Coordinates of N, CA and C in Angstrom, one line a residue:
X1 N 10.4 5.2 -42.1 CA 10.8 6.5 -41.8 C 12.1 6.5 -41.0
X2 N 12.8 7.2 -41.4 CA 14.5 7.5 -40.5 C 14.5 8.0 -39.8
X3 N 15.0 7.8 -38.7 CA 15.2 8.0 -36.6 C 16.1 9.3 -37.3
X4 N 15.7 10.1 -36.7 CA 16.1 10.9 -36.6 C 17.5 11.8 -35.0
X5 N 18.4 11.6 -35.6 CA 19.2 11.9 -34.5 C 20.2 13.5 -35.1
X6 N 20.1 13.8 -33.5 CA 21.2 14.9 -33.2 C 22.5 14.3 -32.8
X7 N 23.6 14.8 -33.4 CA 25.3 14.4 -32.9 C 26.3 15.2 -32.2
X8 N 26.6 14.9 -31.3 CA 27.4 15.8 -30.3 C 29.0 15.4 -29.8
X9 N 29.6 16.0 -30.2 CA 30.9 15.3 -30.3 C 31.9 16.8 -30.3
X10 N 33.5 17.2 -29.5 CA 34.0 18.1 -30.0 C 35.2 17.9 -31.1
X11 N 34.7 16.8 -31.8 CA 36.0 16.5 -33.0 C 35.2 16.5 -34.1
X12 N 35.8 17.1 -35.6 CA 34.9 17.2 -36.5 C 34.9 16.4 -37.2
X13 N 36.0 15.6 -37.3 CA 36.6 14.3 -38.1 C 35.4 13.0 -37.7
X14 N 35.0 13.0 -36.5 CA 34.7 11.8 -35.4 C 33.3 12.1 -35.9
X15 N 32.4 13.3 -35.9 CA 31.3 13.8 -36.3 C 30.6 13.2 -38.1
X16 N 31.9 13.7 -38.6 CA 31.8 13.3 -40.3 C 31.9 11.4 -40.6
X17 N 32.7 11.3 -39.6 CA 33.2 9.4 -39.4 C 31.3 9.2 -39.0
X18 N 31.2 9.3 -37.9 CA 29.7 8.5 -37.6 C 28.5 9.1 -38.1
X19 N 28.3 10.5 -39.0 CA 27.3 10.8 -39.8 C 27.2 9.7 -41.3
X20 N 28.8 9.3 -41.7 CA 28.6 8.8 -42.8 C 28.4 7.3 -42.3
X21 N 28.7 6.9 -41.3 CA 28.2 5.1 -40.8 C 26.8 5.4 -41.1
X22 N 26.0 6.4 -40.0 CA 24.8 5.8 -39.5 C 24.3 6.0 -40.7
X23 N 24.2 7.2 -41.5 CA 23.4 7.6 -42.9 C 23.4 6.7 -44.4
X24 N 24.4 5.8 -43.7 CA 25.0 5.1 -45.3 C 23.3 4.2 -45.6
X25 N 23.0 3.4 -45.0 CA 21.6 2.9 -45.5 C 20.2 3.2 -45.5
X26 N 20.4 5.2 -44.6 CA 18.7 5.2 -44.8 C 18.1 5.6 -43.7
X27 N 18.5 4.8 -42.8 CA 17.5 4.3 -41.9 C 17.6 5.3 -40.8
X28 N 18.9 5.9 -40.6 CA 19.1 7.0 -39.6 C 18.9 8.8 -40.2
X29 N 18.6 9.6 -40.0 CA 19.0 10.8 -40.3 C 20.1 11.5 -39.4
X30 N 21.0 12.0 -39.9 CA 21.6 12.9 -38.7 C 21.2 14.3 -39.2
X31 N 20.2 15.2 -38.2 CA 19.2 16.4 -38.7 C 20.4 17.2 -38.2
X32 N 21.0 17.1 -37.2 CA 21.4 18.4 -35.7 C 23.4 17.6 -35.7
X33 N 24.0 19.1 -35.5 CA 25.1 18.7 -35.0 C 25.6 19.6 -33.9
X34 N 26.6 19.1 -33.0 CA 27.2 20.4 -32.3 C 28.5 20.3 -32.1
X35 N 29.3 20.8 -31.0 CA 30.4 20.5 -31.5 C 31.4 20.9 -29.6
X36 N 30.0 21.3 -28.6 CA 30.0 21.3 -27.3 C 28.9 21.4 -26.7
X37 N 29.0 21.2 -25.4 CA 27.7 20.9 -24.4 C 26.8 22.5 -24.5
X38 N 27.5 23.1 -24.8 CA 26.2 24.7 -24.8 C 25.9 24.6 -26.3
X39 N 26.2 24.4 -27.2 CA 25.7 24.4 -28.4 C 25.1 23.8 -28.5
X40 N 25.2 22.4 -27.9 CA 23.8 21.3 -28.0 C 22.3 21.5 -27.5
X41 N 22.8 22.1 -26.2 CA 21.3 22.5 -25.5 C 20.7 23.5 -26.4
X42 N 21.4 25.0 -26.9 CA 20.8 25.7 -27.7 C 19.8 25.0 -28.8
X43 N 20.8 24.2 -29.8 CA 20.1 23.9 -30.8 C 19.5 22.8 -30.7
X44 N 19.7 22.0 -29.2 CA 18.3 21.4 -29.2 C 16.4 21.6 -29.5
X45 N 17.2 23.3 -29.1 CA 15.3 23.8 -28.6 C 14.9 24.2 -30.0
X46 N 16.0 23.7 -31.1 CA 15.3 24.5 -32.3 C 14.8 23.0 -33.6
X47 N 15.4 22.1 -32.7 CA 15.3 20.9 -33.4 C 14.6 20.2 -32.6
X48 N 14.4 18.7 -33.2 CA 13.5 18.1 -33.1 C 14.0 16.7 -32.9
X49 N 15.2 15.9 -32.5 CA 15.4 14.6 -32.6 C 15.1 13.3 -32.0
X50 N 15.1 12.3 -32.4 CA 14.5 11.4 -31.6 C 15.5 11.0 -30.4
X51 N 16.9 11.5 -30.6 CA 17.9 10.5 -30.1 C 19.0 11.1 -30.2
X52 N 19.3 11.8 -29.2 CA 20.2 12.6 -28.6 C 22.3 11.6 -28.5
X53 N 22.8 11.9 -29.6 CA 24.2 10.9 -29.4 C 25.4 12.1 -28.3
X54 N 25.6 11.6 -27.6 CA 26.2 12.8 -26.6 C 27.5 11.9 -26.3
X55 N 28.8 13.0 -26.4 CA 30.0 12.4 -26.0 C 30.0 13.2 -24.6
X56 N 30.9 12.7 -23.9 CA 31.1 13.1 -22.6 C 32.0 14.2 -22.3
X57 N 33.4 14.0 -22.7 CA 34.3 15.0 -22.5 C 34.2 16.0 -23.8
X58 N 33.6 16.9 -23.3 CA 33.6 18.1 -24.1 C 33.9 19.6 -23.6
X59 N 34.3 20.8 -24.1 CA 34.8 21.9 -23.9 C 33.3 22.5 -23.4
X60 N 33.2 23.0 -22.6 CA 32.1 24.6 -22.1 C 31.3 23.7 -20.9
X61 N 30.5 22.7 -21.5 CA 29.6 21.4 -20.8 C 30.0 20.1 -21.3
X62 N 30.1 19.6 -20.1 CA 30.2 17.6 -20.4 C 29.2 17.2 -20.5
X63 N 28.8 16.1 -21.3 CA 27.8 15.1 -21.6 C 27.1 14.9 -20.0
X64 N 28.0 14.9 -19.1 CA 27.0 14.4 -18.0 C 25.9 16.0 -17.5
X65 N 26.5 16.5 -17.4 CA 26.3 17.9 -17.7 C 25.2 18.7 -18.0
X66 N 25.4 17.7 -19.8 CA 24.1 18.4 -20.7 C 23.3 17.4 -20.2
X67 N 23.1 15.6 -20.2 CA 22.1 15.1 -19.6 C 21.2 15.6 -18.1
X68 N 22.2 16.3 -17.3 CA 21.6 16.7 -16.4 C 20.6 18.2 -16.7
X69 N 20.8 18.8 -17.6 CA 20.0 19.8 -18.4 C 18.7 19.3 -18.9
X70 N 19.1 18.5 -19.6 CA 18.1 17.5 -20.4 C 16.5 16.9 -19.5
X71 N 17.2 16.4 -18.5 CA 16.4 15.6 -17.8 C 15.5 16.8 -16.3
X72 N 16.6 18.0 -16.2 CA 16.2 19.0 -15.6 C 15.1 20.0 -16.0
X73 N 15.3 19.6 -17.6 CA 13.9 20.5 -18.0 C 12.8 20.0 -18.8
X74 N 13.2 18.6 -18.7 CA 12.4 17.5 -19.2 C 12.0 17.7 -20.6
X75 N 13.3 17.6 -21.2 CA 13.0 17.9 -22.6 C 12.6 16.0 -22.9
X76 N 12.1 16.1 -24.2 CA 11.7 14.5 -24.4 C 12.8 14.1 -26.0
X77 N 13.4 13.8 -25.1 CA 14.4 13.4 -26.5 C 15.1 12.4 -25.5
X78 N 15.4 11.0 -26.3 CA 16.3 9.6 -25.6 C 17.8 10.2 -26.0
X79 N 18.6 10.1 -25.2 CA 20.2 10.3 -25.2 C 21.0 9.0 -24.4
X80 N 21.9 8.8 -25.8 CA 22.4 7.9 -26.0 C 24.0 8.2 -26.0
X81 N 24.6 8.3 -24.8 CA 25.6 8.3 -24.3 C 26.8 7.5 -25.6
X82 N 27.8 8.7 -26.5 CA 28.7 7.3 -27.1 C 30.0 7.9 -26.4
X83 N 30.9 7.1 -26.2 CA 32.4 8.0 -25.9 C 33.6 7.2 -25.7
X84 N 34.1 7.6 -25.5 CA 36.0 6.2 -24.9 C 35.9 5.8 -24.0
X85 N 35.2 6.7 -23.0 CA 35.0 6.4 -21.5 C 34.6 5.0 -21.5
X86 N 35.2 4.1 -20.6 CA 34.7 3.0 -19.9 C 34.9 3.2 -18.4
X87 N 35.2 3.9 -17.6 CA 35.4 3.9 -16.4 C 33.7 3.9 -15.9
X88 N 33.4 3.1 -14.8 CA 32.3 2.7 -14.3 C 31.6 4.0 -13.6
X89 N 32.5 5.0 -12.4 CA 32.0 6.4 -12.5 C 31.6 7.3 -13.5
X90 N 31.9 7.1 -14.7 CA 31.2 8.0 -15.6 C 29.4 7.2 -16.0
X91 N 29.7 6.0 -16.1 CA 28.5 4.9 -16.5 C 27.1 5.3 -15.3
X92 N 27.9 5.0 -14.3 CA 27.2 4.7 -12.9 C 26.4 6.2 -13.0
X93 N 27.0 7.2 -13.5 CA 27.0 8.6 -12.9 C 25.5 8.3 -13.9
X94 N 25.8 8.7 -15.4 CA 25.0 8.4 -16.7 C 23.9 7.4 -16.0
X95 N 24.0 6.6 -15.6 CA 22.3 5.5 -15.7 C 21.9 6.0 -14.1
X96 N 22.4 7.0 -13.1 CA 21.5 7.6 -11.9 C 21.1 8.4 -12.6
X97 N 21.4 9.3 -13.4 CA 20.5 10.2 -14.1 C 19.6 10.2 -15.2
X98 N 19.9 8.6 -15.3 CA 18.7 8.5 -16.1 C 18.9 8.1 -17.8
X99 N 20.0 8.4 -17.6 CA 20.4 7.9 -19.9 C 19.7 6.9 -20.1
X100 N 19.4 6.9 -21.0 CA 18.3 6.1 -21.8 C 19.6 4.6 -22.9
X101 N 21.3 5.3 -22.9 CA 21.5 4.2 -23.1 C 23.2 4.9 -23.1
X102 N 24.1 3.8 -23.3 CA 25.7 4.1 -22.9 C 26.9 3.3 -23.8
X103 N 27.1 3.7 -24.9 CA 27.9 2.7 -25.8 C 29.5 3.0 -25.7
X104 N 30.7 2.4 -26.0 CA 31.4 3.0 -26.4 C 32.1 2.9 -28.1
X105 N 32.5 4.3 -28.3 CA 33.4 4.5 -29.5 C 33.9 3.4 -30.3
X106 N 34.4 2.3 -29.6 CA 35.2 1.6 -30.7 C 33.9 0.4 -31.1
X107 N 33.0 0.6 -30.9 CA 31.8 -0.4 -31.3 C 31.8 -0.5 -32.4
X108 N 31.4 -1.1 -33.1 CA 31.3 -1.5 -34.9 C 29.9 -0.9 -34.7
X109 N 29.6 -0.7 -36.4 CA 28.7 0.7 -36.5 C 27.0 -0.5 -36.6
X110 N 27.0 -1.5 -36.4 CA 25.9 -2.2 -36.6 C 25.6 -2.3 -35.0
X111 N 26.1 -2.6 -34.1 CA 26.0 -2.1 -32.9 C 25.3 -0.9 -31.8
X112 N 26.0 0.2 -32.8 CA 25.6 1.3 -32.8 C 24.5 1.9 -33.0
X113 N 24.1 1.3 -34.7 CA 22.7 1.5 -34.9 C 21.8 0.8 -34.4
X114 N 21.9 -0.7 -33.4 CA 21.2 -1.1 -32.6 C 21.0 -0.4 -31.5
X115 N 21.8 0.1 -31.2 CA 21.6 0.9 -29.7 C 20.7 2.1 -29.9
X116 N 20.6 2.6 -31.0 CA 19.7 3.9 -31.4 C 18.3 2.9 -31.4
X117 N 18.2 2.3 -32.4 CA 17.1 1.3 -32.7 C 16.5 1.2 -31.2
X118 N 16.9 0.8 -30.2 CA 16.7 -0.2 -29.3 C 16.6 1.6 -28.2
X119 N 17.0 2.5 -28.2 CA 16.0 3.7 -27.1 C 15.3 3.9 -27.6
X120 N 14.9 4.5 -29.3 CA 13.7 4.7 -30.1 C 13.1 3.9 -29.1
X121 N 12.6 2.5 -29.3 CA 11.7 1.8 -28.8 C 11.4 1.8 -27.8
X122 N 12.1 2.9 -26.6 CA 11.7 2.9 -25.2 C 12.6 2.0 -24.4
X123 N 13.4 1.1 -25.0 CA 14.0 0.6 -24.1 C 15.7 0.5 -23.6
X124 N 16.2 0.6 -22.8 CA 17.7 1.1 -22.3 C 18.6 0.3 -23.1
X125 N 19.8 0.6 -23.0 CA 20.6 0.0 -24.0 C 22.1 0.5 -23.0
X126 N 22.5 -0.9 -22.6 CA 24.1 -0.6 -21.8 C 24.6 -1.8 -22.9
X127 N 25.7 -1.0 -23.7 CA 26.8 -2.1 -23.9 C 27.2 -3.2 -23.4
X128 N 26.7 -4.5 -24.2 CA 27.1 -5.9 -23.2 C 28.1 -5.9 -22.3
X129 N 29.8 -5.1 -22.8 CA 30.9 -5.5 -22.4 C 31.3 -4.9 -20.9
X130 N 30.5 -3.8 -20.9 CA 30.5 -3.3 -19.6 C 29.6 -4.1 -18.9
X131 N 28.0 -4.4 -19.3 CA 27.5 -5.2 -17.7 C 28.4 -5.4 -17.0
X132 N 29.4 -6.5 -17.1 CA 30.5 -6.8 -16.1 C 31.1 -5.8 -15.0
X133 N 31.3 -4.6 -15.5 CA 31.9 -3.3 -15.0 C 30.4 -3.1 -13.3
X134 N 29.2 -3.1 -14.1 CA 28.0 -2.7 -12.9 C 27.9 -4.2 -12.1
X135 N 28.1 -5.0 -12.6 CA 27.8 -6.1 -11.8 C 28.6 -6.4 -10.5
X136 N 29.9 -6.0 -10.8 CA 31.0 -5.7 -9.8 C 31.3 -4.5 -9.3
X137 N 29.9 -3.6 -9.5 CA 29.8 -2.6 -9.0 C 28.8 -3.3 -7.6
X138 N 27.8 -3.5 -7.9 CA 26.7 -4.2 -7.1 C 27.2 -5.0 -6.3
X139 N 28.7 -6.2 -6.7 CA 29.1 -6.7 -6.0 C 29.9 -6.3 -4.9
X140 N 30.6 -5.1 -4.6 CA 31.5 -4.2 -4.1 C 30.2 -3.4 -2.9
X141 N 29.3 -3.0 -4.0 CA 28.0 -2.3 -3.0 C 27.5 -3.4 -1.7
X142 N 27.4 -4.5 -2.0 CA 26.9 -5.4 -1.1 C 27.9 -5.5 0.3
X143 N 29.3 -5.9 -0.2 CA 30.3 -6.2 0.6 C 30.3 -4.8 2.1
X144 N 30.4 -3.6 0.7 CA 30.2 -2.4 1.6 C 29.2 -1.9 2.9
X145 N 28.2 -2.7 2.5 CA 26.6 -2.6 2.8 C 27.0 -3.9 4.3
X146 N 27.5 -4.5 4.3 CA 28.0 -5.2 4.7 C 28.8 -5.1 6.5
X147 N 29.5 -4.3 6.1 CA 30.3 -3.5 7.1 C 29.9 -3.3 8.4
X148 N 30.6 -2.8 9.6 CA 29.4 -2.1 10.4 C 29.8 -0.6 10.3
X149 N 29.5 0.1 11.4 CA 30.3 1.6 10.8 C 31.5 1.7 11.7
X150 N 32.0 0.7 12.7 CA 33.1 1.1 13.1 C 33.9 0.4 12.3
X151 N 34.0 -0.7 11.5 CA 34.5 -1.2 10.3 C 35.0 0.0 9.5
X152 N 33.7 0.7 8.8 CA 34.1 1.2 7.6 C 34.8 2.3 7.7
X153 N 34.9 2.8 9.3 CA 35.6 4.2 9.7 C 36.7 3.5 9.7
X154 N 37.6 2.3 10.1 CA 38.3 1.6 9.9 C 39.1 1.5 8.7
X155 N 38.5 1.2 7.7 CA 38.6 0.8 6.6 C 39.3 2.5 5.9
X156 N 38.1 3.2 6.3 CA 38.2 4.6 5.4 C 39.8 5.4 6.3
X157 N 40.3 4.7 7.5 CA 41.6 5.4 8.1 C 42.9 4.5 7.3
X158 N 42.3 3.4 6.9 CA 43.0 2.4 5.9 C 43.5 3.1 4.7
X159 N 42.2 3.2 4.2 CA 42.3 4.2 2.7 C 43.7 5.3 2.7
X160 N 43.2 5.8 4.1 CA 44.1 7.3 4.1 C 45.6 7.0 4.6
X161 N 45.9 5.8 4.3 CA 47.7 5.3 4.8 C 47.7 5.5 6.9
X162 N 46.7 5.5 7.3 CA 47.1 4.7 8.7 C 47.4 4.0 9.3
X163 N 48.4 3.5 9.9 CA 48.8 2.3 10.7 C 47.8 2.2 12.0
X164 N 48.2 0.8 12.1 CA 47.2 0.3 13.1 C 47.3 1.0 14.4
X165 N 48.4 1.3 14.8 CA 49.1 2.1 16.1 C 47.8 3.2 16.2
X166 N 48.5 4.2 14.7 CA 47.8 5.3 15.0 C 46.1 5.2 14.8
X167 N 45.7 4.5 13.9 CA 44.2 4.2 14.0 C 43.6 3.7 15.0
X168 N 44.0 3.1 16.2 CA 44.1 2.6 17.6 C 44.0 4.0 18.3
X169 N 44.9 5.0 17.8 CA 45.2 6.4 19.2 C 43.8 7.2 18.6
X170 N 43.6 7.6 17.2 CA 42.6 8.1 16.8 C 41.0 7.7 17.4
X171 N 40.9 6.7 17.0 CA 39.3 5.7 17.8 C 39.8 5.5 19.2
X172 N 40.5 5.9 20.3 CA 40.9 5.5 21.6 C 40.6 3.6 21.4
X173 N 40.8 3.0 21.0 CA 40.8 1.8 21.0 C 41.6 1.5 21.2
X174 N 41.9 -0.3 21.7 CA 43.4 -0.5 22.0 C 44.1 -1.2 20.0
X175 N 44.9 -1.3 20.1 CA 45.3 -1.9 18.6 C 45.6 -3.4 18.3
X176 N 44.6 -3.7 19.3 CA 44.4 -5.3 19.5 C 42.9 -5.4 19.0
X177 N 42.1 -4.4 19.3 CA 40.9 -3.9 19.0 C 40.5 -3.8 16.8
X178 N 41.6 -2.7 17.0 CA 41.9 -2.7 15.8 C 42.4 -3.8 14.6
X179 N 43.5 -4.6 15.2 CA 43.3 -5.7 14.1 C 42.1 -6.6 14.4
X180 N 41.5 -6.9 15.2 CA 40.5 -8.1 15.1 C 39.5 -7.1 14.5
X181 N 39.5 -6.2 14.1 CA 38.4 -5.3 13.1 C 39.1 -5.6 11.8
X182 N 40.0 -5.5 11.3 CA 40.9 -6.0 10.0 C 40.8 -6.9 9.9
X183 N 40.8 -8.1 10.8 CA 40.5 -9.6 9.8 C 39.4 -9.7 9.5
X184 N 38.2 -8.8 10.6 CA 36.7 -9.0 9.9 C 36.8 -8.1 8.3
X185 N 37.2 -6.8 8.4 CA 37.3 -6.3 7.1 C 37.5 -7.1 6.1
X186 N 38.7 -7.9 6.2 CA 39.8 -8.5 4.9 C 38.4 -9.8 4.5
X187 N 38.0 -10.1 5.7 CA 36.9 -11.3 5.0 C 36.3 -11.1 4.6
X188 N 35.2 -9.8 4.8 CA 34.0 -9.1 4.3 C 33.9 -8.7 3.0
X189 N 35.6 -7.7 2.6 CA 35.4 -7.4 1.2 C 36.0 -8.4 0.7
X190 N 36.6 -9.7 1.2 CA 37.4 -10.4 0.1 C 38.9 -10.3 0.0
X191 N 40.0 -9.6 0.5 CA 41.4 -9.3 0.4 C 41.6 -10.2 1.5
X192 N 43.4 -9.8 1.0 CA 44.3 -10.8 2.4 C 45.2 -10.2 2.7
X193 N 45.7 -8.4 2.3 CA 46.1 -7.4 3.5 C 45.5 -6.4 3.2
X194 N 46.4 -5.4 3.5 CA 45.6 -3.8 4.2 C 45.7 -3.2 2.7
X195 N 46.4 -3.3 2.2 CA 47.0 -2.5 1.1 C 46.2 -3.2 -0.7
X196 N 45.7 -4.2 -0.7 CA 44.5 -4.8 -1.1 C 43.1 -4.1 -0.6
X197 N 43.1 -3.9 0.9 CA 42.0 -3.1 1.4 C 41.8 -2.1 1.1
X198 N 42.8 -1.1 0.9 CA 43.2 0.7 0.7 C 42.6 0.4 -1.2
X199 N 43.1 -0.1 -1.8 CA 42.7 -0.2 -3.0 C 41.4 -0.4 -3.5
X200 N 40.9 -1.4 -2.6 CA 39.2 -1.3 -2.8 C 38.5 -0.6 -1.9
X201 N 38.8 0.4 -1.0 CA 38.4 1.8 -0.4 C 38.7 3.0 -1.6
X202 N 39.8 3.1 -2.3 CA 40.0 3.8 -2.8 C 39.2 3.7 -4.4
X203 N 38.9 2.4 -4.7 CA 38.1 1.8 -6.2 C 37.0 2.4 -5.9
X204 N 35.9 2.1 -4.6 CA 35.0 2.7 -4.5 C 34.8 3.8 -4.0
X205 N 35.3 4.7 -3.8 CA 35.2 6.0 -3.4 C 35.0 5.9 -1.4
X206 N 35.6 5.0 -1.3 CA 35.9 5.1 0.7 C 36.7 5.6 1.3
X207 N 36.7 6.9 1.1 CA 38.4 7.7 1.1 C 37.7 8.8 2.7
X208 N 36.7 9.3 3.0 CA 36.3 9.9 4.0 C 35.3 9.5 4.4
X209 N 35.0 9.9 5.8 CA 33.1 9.9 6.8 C 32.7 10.4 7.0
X210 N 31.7 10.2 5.9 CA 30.3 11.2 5.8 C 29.6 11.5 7.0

């Protein structure tokens, strides 16, 4: 029997391209199409698929969006994240909410149909080429985790273009204070100046204090 999937994409060209990959041998149906994030949710509730293909950037609702719909009203359908995106914030965003799997676009179509294959079965499916992308996510979390918090308020006046002078008058510290907090920084995440530092404040989102 053929897995049955819904396609969500706002290009119609991109839609008719991966209806005729997945359908060429059978094994897939494509039942459902849409063509944005509100059109999907509608005609979800009138369809039935095993396997939700959702692109991200789309007009009215984004993919992250509609998953958050999805999982908000616990509809039972696996969604399978396809799109251009490789940036790790869109990924990271998608697997805290729970996607069931995350490919991208330029994958060859046997690929593809493994990744459908492989949520059917219950189990997740992240594109090999990214692991790398989360792993050095986890690796950055640790360093972070790491810190103490007069560090990372440190770190986070770094981010925001402060000199040591002024990040010294800000914290009343002296700025003798201040650099011997910067060489523990620079060792902890790994860099060998400030501006290496501001980059990996600014990669992971260390720009304010919560």
């Amino acid at each position: 029997m053929s897995i049955r999937v819904m396609l969500v994409d706002d290009h119609a060209l991109m839609r008719e391209g991966i209806k005729q990959l997945l359908e060429f041998d059978g094994s897939i149906d494509i039942i459902e199409e849409a063509k944005d994030g509100e059109e999907c949710l509608q005609k979800l509730e009138n369809c039935n698929p095993q396997v939700l293909l959702l692109d991200i950037i789309m007009p009215k609702m984004d993919g992250i969006e509609v998953l958050e719909e999805i999982k908000r009203k616990k509809i039972n359908v696996k969604v399978l994240i396809l799109t251009v995106h490789n940036e790790i914030e869109y990924l990271l965003k998608a697997i805290n909410m729970g996607v069931d799997g995350y490919i991208l676009k330029d994958s060859e179509s046997t690929e593809l149909k493994k990744a459908i294959e492989t949520v059917v079965s219950g189990e997740s499916y992240i594109q090999p080429k990214l692991i790398p992308s989360l792993s050095a996510q986890d690796e950055a979390k640790g360093k972070i985790e790491d810190l103490t918090s007069r560090e990372l308020e440190i770190l986070i006046h770094v981010a925001n273009g402060s000199l040591n002078k002024e990040i010294a008058k800000k914290l009343d510290i002296s700025e003798q204070t201040v650099k011997n907090h910067m060489s523990r920084i620079f060792k902890k995440i790994g860099v060998c100046d400030r501006t290496q530092a501001a980059v990996f404040a600014l990669k992971n989102d260390i720009t304010r204090i919560s």
